[in-house]
Short mmCIF file of C-alpha atoms and ligand atoms in Angstrom, two decimals:
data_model
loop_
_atom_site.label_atom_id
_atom_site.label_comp_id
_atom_site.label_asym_id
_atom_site.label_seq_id
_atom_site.Cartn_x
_atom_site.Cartn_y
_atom_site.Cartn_z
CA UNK A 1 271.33 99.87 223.18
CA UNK A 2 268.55 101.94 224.50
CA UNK A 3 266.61 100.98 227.46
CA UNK A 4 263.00 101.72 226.05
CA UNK A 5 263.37 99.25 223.70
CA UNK A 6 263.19 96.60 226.36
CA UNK A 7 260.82 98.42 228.09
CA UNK A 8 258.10 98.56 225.23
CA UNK A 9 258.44 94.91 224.34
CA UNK A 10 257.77 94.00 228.23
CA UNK A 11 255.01 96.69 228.42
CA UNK A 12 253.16 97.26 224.82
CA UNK A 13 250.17 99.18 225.06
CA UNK A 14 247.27 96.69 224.78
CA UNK A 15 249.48 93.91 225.46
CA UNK A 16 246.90 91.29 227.29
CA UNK A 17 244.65 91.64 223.98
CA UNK A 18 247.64 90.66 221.61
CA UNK A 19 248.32 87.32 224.12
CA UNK A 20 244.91 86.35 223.91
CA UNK A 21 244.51 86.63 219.84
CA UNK A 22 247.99 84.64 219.98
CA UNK A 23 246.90 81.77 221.98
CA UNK A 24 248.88 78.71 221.78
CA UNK A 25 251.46 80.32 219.24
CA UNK A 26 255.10 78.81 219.94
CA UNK A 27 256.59 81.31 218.04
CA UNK A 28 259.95 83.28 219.88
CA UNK A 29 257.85 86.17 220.20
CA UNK A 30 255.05 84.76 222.31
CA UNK A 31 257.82 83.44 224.44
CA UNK A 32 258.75 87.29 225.35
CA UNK A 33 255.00 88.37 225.71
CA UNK A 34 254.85 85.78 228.23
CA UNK A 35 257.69 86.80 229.98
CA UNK A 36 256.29 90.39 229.83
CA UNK A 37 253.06 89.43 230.76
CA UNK A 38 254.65 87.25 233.90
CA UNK A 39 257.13 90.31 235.03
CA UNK A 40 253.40 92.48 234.82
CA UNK A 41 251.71 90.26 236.85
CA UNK A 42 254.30 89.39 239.28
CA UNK A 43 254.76 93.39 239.80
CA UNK A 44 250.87 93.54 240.64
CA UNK A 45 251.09 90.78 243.40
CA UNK A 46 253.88 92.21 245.28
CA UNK A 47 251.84 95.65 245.18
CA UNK A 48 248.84 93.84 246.34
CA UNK A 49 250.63 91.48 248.68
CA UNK A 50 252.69 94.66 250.27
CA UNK A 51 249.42 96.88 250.80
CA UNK A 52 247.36 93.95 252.07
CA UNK A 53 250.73 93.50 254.64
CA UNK A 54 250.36 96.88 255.56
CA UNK A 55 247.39 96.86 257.35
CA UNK A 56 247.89 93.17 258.78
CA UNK A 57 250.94 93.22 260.56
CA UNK A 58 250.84 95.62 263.00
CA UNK A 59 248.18 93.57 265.88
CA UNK A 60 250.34 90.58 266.13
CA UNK A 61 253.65 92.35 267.37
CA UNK A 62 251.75 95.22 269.25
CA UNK A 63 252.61 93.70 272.40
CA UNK A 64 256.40 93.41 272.18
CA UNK A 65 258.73 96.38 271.97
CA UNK A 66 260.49 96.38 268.67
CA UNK A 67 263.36 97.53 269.90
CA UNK A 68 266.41 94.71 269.10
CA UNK A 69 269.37 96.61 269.76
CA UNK A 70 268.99 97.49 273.42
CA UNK A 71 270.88 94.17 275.05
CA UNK A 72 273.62 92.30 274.34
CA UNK A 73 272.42 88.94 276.02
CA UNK A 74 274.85 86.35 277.88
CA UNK A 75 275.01 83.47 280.28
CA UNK A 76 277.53 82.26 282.42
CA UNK A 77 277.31 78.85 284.18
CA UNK A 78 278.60 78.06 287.58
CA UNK A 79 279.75 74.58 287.38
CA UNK A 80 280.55 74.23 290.88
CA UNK A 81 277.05 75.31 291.82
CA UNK A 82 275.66 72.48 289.09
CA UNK A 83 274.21 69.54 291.22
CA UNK A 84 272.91 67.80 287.73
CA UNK A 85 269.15 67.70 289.26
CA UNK A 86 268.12 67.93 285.14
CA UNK A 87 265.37 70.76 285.87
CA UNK A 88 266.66 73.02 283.58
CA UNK A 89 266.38 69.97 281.16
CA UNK A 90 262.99 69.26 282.32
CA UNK A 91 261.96 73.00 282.20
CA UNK A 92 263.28 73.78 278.74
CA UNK A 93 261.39 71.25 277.47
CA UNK A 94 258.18 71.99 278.39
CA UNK A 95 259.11 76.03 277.76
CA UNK A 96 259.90 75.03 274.33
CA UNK A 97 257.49 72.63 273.69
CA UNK A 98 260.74 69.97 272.30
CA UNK A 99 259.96 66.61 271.57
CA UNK A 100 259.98 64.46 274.76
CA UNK A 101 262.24 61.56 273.39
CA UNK A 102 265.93 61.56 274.25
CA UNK A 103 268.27 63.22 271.33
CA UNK A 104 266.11 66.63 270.97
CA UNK A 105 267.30 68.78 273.36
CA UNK A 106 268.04 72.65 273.58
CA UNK A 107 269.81 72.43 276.99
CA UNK A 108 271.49 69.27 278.30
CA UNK A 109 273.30 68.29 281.73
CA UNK A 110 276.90 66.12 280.79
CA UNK A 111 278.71 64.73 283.78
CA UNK A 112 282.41 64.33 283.95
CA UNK A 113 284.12 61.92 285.78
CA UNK A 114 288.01 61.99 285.80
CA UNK A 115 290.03 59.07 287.50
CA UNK A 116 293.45 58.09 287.37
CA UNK A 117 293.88 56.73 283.86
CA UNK A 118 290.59 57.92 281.93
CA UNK A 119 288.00 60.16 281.96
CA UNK A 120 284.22 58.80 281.64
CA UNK A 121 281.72 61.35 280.65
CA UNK A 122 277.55 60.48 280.20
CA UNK A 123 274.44 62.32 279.87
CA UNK A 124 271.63 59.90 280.15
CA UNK A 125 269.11 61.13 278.29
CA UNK A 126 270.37 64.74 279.04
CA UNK A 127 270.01 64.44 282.43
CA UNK A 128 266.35 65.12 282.23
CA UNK A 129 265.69 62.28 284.46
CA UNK A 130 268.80 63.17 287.23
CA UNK A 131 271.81 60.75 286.89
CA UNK A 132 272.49 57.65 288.76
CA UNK A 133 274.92 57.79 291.54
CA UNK A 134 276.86 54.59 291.09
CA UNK A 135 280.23 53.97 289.19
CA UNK A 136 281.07 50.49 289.89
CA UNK A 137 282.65 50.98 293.23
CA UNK A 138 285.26 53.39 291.77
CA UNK A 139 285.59 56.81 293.53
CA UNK A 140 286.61 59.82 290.60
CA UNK A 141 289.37 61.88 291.54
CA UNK A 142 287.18 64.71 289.95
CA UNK A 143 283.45 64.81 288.82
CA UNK A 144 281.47 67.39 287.88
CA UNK A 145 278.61 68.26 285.91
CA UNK A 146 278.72 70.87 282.82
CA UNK A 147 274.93 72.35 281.63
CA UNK A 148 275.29 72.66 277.88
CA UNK A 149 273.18 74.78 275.73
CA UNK A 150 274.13 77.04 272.02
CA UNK A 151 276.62 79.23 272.75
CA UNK A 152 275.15 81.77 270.86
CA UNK A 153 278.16 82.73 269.07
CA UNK A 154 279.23 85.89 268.04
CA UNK A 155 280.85 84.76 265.04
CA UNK A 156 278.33 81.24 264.54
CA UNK A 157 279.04 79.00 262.32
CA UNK A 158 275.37 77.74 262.09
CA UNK A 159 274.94 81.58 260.91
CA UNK A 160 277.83 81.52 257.70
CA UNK A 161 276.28 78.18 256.13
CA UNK A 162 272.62 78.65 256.26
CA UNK A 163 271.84 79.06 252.27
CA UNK A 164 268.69 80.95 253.00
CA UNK A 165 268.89 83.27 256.14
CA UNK A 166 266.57 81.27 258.43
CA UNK A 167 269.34 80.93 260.73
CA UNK A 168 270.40 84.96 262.04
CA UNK A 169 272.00 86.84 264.32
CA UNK A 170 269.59 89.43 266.17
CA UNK A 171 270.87 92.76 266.93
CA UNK A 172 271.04 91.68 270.56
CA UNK A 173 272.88 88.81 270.30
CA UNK A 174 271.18 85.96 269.98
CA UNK A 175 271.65 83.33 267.23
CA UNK A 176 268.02 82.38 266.33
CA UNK A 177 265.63 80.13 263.86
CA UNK A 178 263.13 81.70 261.61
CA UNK A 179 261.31 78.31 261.57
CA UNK A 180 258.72 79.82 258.80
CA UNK A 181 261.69 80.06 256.63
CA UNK A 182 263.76 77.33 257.40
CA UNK A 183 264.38 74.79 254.55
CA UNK A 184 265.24 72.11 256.67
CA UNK A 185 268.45 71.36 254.60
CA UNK A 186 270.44 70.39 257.95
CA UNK A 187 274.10 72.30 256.96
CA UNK A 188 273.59 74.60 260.27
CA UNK A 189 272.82 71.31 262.25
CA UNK A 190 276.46 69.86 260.73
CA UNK A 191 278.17 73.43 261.02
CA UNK A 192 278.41 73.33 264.98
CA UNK A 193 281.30 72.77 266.82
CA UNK A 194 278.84 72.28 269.90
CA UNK A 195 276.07 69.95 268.34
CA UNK A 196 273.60 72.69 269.81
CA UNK A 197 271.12 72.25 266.97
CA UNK A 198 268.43 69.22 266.21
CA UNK A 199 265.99 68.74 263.85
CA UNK A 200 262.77 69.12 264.84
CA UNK A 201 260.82 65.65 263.73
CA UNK A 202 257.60 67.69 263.65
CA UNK A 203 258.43 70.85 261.94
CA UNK A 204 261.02 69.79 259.57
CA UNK A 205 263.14 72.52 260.97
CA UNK A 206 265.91 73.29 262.31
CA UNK A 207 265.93 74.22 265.89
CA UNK A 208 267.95 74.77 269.32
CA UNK A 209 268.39 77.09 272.17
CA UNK A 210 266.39 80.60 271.42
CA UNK A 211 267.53 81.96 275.17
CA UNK A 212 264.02 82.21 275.25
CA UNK A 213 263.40 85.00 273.36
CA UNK A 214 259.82 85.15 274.25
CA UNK A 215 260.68 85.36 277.62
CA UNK A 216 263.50 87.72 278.15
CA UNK A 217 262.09 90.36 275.71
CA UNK A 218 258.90 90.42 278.34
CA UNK A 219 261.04 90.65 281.02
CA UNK A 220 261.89 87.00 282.32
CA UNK A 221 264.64 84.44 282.92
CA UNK A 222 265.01 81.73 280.64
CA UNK A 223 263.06 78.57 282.02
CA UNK A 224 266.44 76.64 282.67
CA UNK A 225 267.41 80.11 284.71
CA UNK A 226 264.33 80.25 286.20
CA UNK A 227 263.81 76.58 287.06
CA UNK A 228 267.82 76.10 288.30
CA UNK A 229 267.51 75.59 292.29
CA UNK A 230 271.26 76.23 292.63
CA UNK A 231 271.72 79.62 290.92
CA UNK A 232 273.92 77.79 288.28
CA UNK A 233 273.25 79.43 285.61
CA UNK A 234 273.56 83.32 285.54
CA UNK A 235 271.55 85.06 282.65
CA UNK A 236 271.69 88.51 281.71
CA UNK A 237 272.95 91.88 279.37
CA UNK A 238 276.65 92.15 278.81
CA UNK A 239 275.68 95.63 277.51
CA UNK A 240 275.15 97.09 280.90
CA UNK A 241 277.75 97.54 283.26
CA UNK A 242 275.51 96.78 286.28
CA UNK A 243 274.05 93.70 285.43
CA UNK A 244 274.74 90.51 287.30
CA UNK A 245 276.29 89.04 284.98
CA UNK A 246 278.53 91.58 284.28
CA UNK A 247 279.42 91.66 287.85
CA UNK A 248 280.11 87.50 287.82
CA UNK A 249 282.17 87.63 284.98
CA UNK A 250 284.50 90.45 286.76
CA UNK A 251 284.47 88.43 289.68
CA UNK A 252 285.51 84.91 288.43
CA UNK A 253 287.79 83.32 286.24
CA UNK A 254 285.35 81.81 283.13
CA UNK A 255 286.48 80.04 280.05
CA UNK A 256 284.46 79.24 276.76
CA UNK A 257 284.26 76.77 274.92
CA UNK A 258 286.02 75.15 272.18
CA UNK A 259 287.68 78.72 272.25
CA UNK A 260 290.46 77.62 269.12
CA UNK A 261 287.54 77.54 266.74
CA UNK A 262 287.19 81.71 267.20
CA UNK A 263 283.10 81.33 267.50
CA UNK A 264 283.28 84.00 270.25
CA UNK A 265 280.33 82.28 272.60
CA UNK A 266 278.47 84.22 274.67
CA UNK A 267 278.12 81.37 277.21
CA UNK A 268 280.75 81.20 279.65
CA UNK A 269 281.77 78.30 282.42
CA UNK A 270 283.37 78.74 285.83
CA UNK A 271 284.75 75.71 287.02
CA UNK A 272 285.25 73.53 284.20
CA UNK A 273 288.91 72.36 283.35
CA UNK A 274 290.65 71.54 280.19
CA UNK A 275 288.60 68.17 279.56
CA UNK A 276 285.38 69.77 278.81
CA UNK A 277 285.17 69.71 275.16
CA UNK B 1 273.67 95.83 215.09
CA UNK B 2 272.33 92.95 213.61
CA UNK B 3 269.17 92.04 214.37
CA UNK B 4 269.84 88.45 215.96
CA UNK B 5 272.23 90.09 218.26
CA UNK B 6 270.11 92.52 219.43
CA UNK B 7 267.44 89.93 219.62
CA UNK B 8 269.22 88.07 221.77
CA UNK B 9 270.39 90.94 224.16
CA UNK B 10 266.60 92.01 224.20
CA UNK B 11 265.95 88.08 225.35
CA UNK B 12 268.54 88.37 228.00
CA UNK B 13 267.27 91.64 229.17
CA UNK B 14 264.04 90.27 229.42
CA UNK B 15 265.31 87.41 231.56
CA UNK B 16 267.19 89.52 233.74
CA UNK B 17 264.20 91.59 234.63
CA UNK B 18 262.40 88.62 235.46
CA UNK B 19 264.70 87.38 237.71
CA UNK B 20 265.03 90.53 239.86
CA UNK B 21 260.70 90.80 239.56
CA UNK B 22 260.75 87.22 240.62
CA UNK B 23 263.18 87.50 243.75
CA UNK B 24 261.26 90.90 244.63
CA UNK B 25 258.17 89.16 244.90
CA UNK B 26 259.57 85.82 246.43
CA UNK B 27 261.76 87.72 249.28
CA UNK B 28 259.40 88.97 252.48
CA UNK B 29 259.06 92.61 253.14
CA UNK B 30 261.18 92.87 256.63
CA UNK B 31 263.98 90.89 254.68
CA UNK B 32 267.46 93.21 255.36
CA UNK B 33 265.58 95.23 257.96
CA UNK B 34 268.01 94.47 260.15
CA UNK B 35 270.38 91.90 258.02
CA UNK B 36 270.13 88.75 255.67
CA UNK B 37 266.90 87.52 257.68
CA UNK B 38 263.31 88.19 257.55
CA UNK B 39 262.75 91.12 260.41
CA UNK B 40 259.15 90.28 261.13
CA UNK B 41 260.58 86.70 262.99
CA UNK B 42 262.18 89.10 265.67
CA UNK B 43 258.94 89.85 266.75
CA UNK B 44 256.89 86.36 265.96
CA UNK B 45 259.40 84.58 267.85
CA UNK B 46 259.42 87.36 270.93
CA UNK B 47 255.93 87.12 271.06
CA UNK B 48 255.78 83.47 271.68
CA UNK B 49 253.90 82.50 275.02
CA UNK B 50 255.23 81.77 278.02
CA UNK B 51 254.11 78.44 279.93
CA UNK B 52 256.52 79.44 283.25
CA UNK B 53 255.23 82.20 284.82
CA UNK B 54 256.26 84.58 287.04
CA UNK B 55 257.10 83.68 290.41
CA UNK B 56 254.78 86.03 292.54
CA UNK B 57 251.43 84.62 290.68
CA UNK B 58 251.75 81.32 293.02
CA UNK B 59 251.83 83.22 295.85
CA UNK B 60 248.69 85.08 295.25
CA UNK B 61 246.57 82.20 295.63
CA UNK B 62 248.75 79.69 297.80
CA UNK B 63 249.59 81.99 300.29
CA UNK B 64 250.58 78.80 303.44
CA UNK B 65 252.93 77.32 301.09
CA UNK B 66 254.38 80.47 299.96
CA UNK B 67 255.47 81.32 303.66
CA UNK B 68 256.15 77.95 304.13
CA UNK B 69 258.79 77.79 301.55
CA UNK B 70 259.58 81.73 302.49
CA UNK B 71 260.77 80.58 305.43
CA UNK B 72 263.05 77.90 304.53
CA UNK B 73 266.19 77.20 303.07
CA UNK B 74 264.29 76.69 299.51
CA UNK B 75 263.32 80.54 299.42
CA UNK B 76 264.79 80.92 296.25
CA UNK B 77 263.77 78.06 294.28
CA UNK B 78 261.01 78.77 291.83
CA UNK B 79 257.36 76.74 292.40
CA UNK B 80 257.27 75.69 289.11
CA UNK B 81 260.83 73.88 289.31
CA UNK B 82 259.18 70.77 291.22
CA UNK B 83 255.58 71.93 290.45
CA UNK B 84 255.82 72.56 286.33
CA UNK B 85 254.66 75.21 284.27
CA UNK B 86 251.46 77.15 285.69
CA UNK B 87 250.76 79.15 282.84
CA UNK B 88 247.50 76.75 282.19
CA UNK B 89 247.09 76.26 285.83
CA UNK B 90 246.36 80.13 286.38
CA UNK B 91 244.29 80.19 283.54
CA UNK B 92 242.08 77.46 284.46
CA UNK B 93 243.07 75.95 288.13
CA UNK B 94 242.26 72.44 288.33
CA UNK B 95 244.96 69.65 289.91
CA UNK B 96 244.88 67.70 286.75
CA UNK B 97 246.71 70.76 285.16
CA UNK B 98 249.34 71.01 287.73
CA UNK B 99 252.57 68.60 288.91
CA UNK B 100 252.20 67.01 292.36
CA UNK B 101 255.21 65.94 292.44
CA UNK B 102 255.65 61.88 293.70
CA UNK B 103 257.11 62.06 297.29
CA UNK B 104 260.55 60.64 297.28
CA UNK B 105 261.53 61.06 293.83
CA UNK B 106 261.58 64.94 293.96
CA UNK B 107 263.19 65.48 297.46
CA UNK B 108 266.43 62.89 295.84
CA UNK B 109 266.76 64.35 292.60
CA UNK B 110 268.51 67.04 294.37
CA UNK B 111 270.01 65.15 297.70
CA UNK B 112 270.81 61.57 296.51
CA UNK B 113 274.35 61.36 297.30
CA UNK B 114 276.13 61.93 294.20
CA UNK B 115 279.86 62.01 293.82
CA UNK B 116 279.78 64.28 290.94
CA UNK B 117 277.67 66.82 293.36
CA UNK B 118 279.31 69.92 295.04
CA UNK B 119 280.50 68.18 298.58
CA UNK B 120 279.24 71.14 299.94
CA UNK B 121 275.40 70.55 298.87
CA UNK B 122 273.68 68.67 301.25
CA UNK B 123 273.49 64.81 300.35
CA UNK B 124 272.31 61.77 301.53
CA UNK B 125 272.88 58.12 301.34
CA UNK B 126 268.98 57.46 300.74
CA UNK B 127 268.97 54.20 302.67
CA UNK B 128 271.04 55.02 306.04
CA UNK B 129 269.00 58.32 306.20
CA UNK B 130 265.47 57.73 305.51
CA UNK B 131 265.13 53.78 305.68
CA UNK B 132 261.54 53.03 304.89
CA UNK B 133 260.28 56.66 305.27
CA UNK B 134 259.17 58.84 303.14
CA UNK B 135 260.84 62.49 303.37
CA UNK B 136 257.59 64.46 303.79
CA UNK B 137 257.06 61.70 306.85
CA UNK B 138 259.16 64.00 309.33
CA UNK B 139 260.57 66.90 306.99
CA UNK B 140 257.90 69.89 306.68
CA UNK B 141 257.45 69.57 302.58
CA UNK B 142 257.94 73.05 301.26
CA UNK B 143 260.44 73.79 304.39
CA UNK B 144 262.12 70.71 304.83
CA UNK B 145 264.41 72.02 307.72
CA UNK B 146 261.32 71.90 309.29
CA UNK B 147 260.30 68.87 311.21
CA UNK B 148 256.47 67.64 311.55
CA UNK B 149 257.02 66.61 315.29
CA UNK B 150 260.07 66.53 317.40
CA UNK B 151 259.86 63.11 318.15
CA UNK B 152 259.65 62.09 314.99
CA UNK B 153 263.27 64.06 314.50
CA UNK B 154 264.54 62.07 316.99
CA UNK B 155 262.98 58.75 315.53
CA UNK B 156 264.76 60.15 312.08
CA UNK B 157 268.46 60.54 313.46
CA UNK B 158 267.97 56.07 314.59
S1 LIG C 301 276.63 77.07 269.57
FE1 LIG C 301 276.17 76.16 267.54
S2 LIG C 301 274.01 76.69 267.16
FE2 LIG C 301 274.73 78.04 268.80
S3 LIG C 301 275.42 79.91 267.73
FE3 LIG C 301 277.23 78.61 268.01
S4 LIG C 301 277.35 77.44 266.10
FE4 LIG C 301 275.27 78.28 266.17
S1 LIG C 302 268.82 73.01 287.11
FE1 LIG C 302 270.75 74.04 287.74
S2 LIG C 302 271.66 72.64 289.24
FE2 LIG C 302 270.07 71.44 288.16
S3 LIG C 302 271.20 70.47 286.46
FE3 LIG C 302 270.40 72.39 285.62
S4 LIG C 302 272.05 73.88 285.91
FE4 LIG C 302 272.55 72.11 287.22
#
């Protein structure tokens, strides 16, 4: 059938004086003004909404360049530099403003300690207050402590499952939270392998490790980077050949993570061994 | 065609249109700027501010315990790792805004003997090393291979 036919019953000339005579009629055809009427005035507020936008947006992002694509950000941690002092705990929260009690975190410090016949690992309270030195008398064969943060994946998980695209992959490589459109249904906190991501108890949203966006795009280390007082933790743009980190990675043999589950991180550890999960 | 098919076709035109309106207006402008996501949080989220700030700033005003700490074998540990975020403290410098940090629970957060620790970071069995002292007692604080008097390195190695 012809498409003006549609086209005058959504848009007859006159067609807010016909509702009004109407009124309350329950007839079929009422039922199709209103949907005219509705598709009209939705179409108006989006014009409105998109000029008023227009003139609004561009203060608040004037001072960052809006260019995404230049980086490909990475980390690489040195576990054998790692002496589990918790400021990069301590650092990222404050940076990040997360919620002080234990379980929130965006970084964490776990410490591995392998003996003869098991392997006891612990992170009390993420290692934001240091760890304790004793074990009961018993001396590990092997300990060492293993920073954790999100991995930010190249293929994420977290990415896939979230039903509304608050959870994204920025052009430079970093898996992020749009917190303003975040629905706060949890499937990104349940899709990773790492258990990266927390719920924030006062936002309602999901959040986790940002590689602090706000930071590097002015610039500047990550906090944890910043704050580490061994050099543990190497930050910087796989992109370009002459960057640090590009140079540690050549340098040293890294693994990543949970590396069967083909989320490509873009974290990577030196000196962990095969029972770092 | 008769009329209540075409009725109904009309109906589920109508719908359809509505639908595509409706997500039009619901979906934000930068929404596939760059993919499935709203492009404008690039920016919001890059523009966030930052509470650690640069290195240098400290320096500008604490100038002694810059070349203190210049000097020593913590050269390249930031201020704000035992001191907290300045970004309030340069804005409005009071000591309330600031971390002192408690002597004795900084200095061991890093040099407690720990068995999980590199064994080639320096360490320290708390009691056999320091006894009742406090670190800052004989080590210089932001040069601790420094030592506040000779004797009192002597006293120290008891
Ligand atoms: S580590 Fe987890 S939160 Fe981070 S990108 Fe991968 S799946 Fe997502
Ligand atoms: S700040 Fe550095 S050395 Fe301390 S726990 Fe974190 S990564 Fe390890």
């Amino acid at each position: 059938m012809p498409n003006n036919d549609h086209q005058d019953l959504i848009l007859p000339e006159g067609c807010d004086t016909c509702a009004a005579k109407t009124g309350s009629g329950k007839t079929r055809r009422d039922f199709l003004k209103l949907l005219g009427q509705a598709t009209v005035v939705l179409t108006a507020a989006r014009f409105g909404a998109s000029a008023a936008g227009a003139t609004e947006t561009p203060p608040a992002e004037a001072h960052v360049a809006e260019q995404w694509d230049l980086h490909k950000w990475g980390m690489a941690v040195d576990v054998e530099k790692c002496i589990g002092c918790g400021r990069c705990v301590v650092a990222c929260k404050a940076e990040n403003s997360v919620p002080k009690e234990p379980t929130y975190f965006r970084t964490w410090v776990e410490r591995y300690r392998e003996y003869e016949d098991d392997v006891v690992v612990d992170s009390p309270n993420g290692g934001y207050d240091g760890f304790p030195a004793d074990d009961g008398g018993r001396t590990p064969d092997r300990a060492f402590f293993v920073p954790k943060l999100c991995n930010h994946c190249d293929k994420a998980p977290c990415v896939q499952v979230c039903p509304v695209g608050a959870t994204f992959k920025t052009p430079d490589g970093a898996v992020l939270v749009d917190a303003s459109y975040c629905i706060g249904c949890r499937y990104c906190i349940q899709a990773c392998p790492y258990g990266a991501r927390y719920l924030n108890p006062v936002t309602q949203t999901a959040d986790k490790c940002t590689l602090c966006y706000h930071r590097i795009h002015k610039g500047l280390k990550p906090a944890c980077v910043e704050n580490c007082p061994t050099g543990a933790r190497i930050f910087g743009d796989l992109k370009d050949p002459n960057d640090p980190l590009r140079k540690y990675l050549h340098d040293h043999k890294v693994f990543v993570l949970k590396q069967q589950l083909n989320t490509y991180p873009k974290v990577f550890y030196y000196g962990i061994d095969k029972e770092v999960r | 065609m008769p009329p209540q098919l075409s009725r109904l076709m009309i109906a589920f035109g109508l719908l359809v249109v509505l639908f595509i309106v409706v997500r039009w207006v619901a979906q934000p402008d930068s929404f596939y700027q760059y993919g499935h996501y709203r492009g404008k949080a690039l920016s919001e989220l890059a523009s966030a501010p930052v509470k650690f700030i640069p290195r240098a700033t400290c320096a500008e005003c604490h100038e002694d315990q810059a070349k203190q700490n210049a000097a020593g074998p913590h050269v390249h540990i930031s201020c704000q790792s035992c001191h907290g975020p300045g970004s309030d403290h340069v804005d409005n410098p009071t000591a309330e805004n600031i971390i002192l940090p408690v002597v004795g629970q900084t200095c061991v957060r890093c040099h407690a003997q720990n068995a999980a620790r590199p064994a080639s970071f320096p360490q320290i069995d708390v009691k056999d090393h320091a006894g009742k002292k406090q670190c800052t007692d004989c080590h210089v604080t932001h040069n601790p291979q420094e030592f506040r008097e000779e004797d009192k390195k002597a006293d120290h190695a008891e």
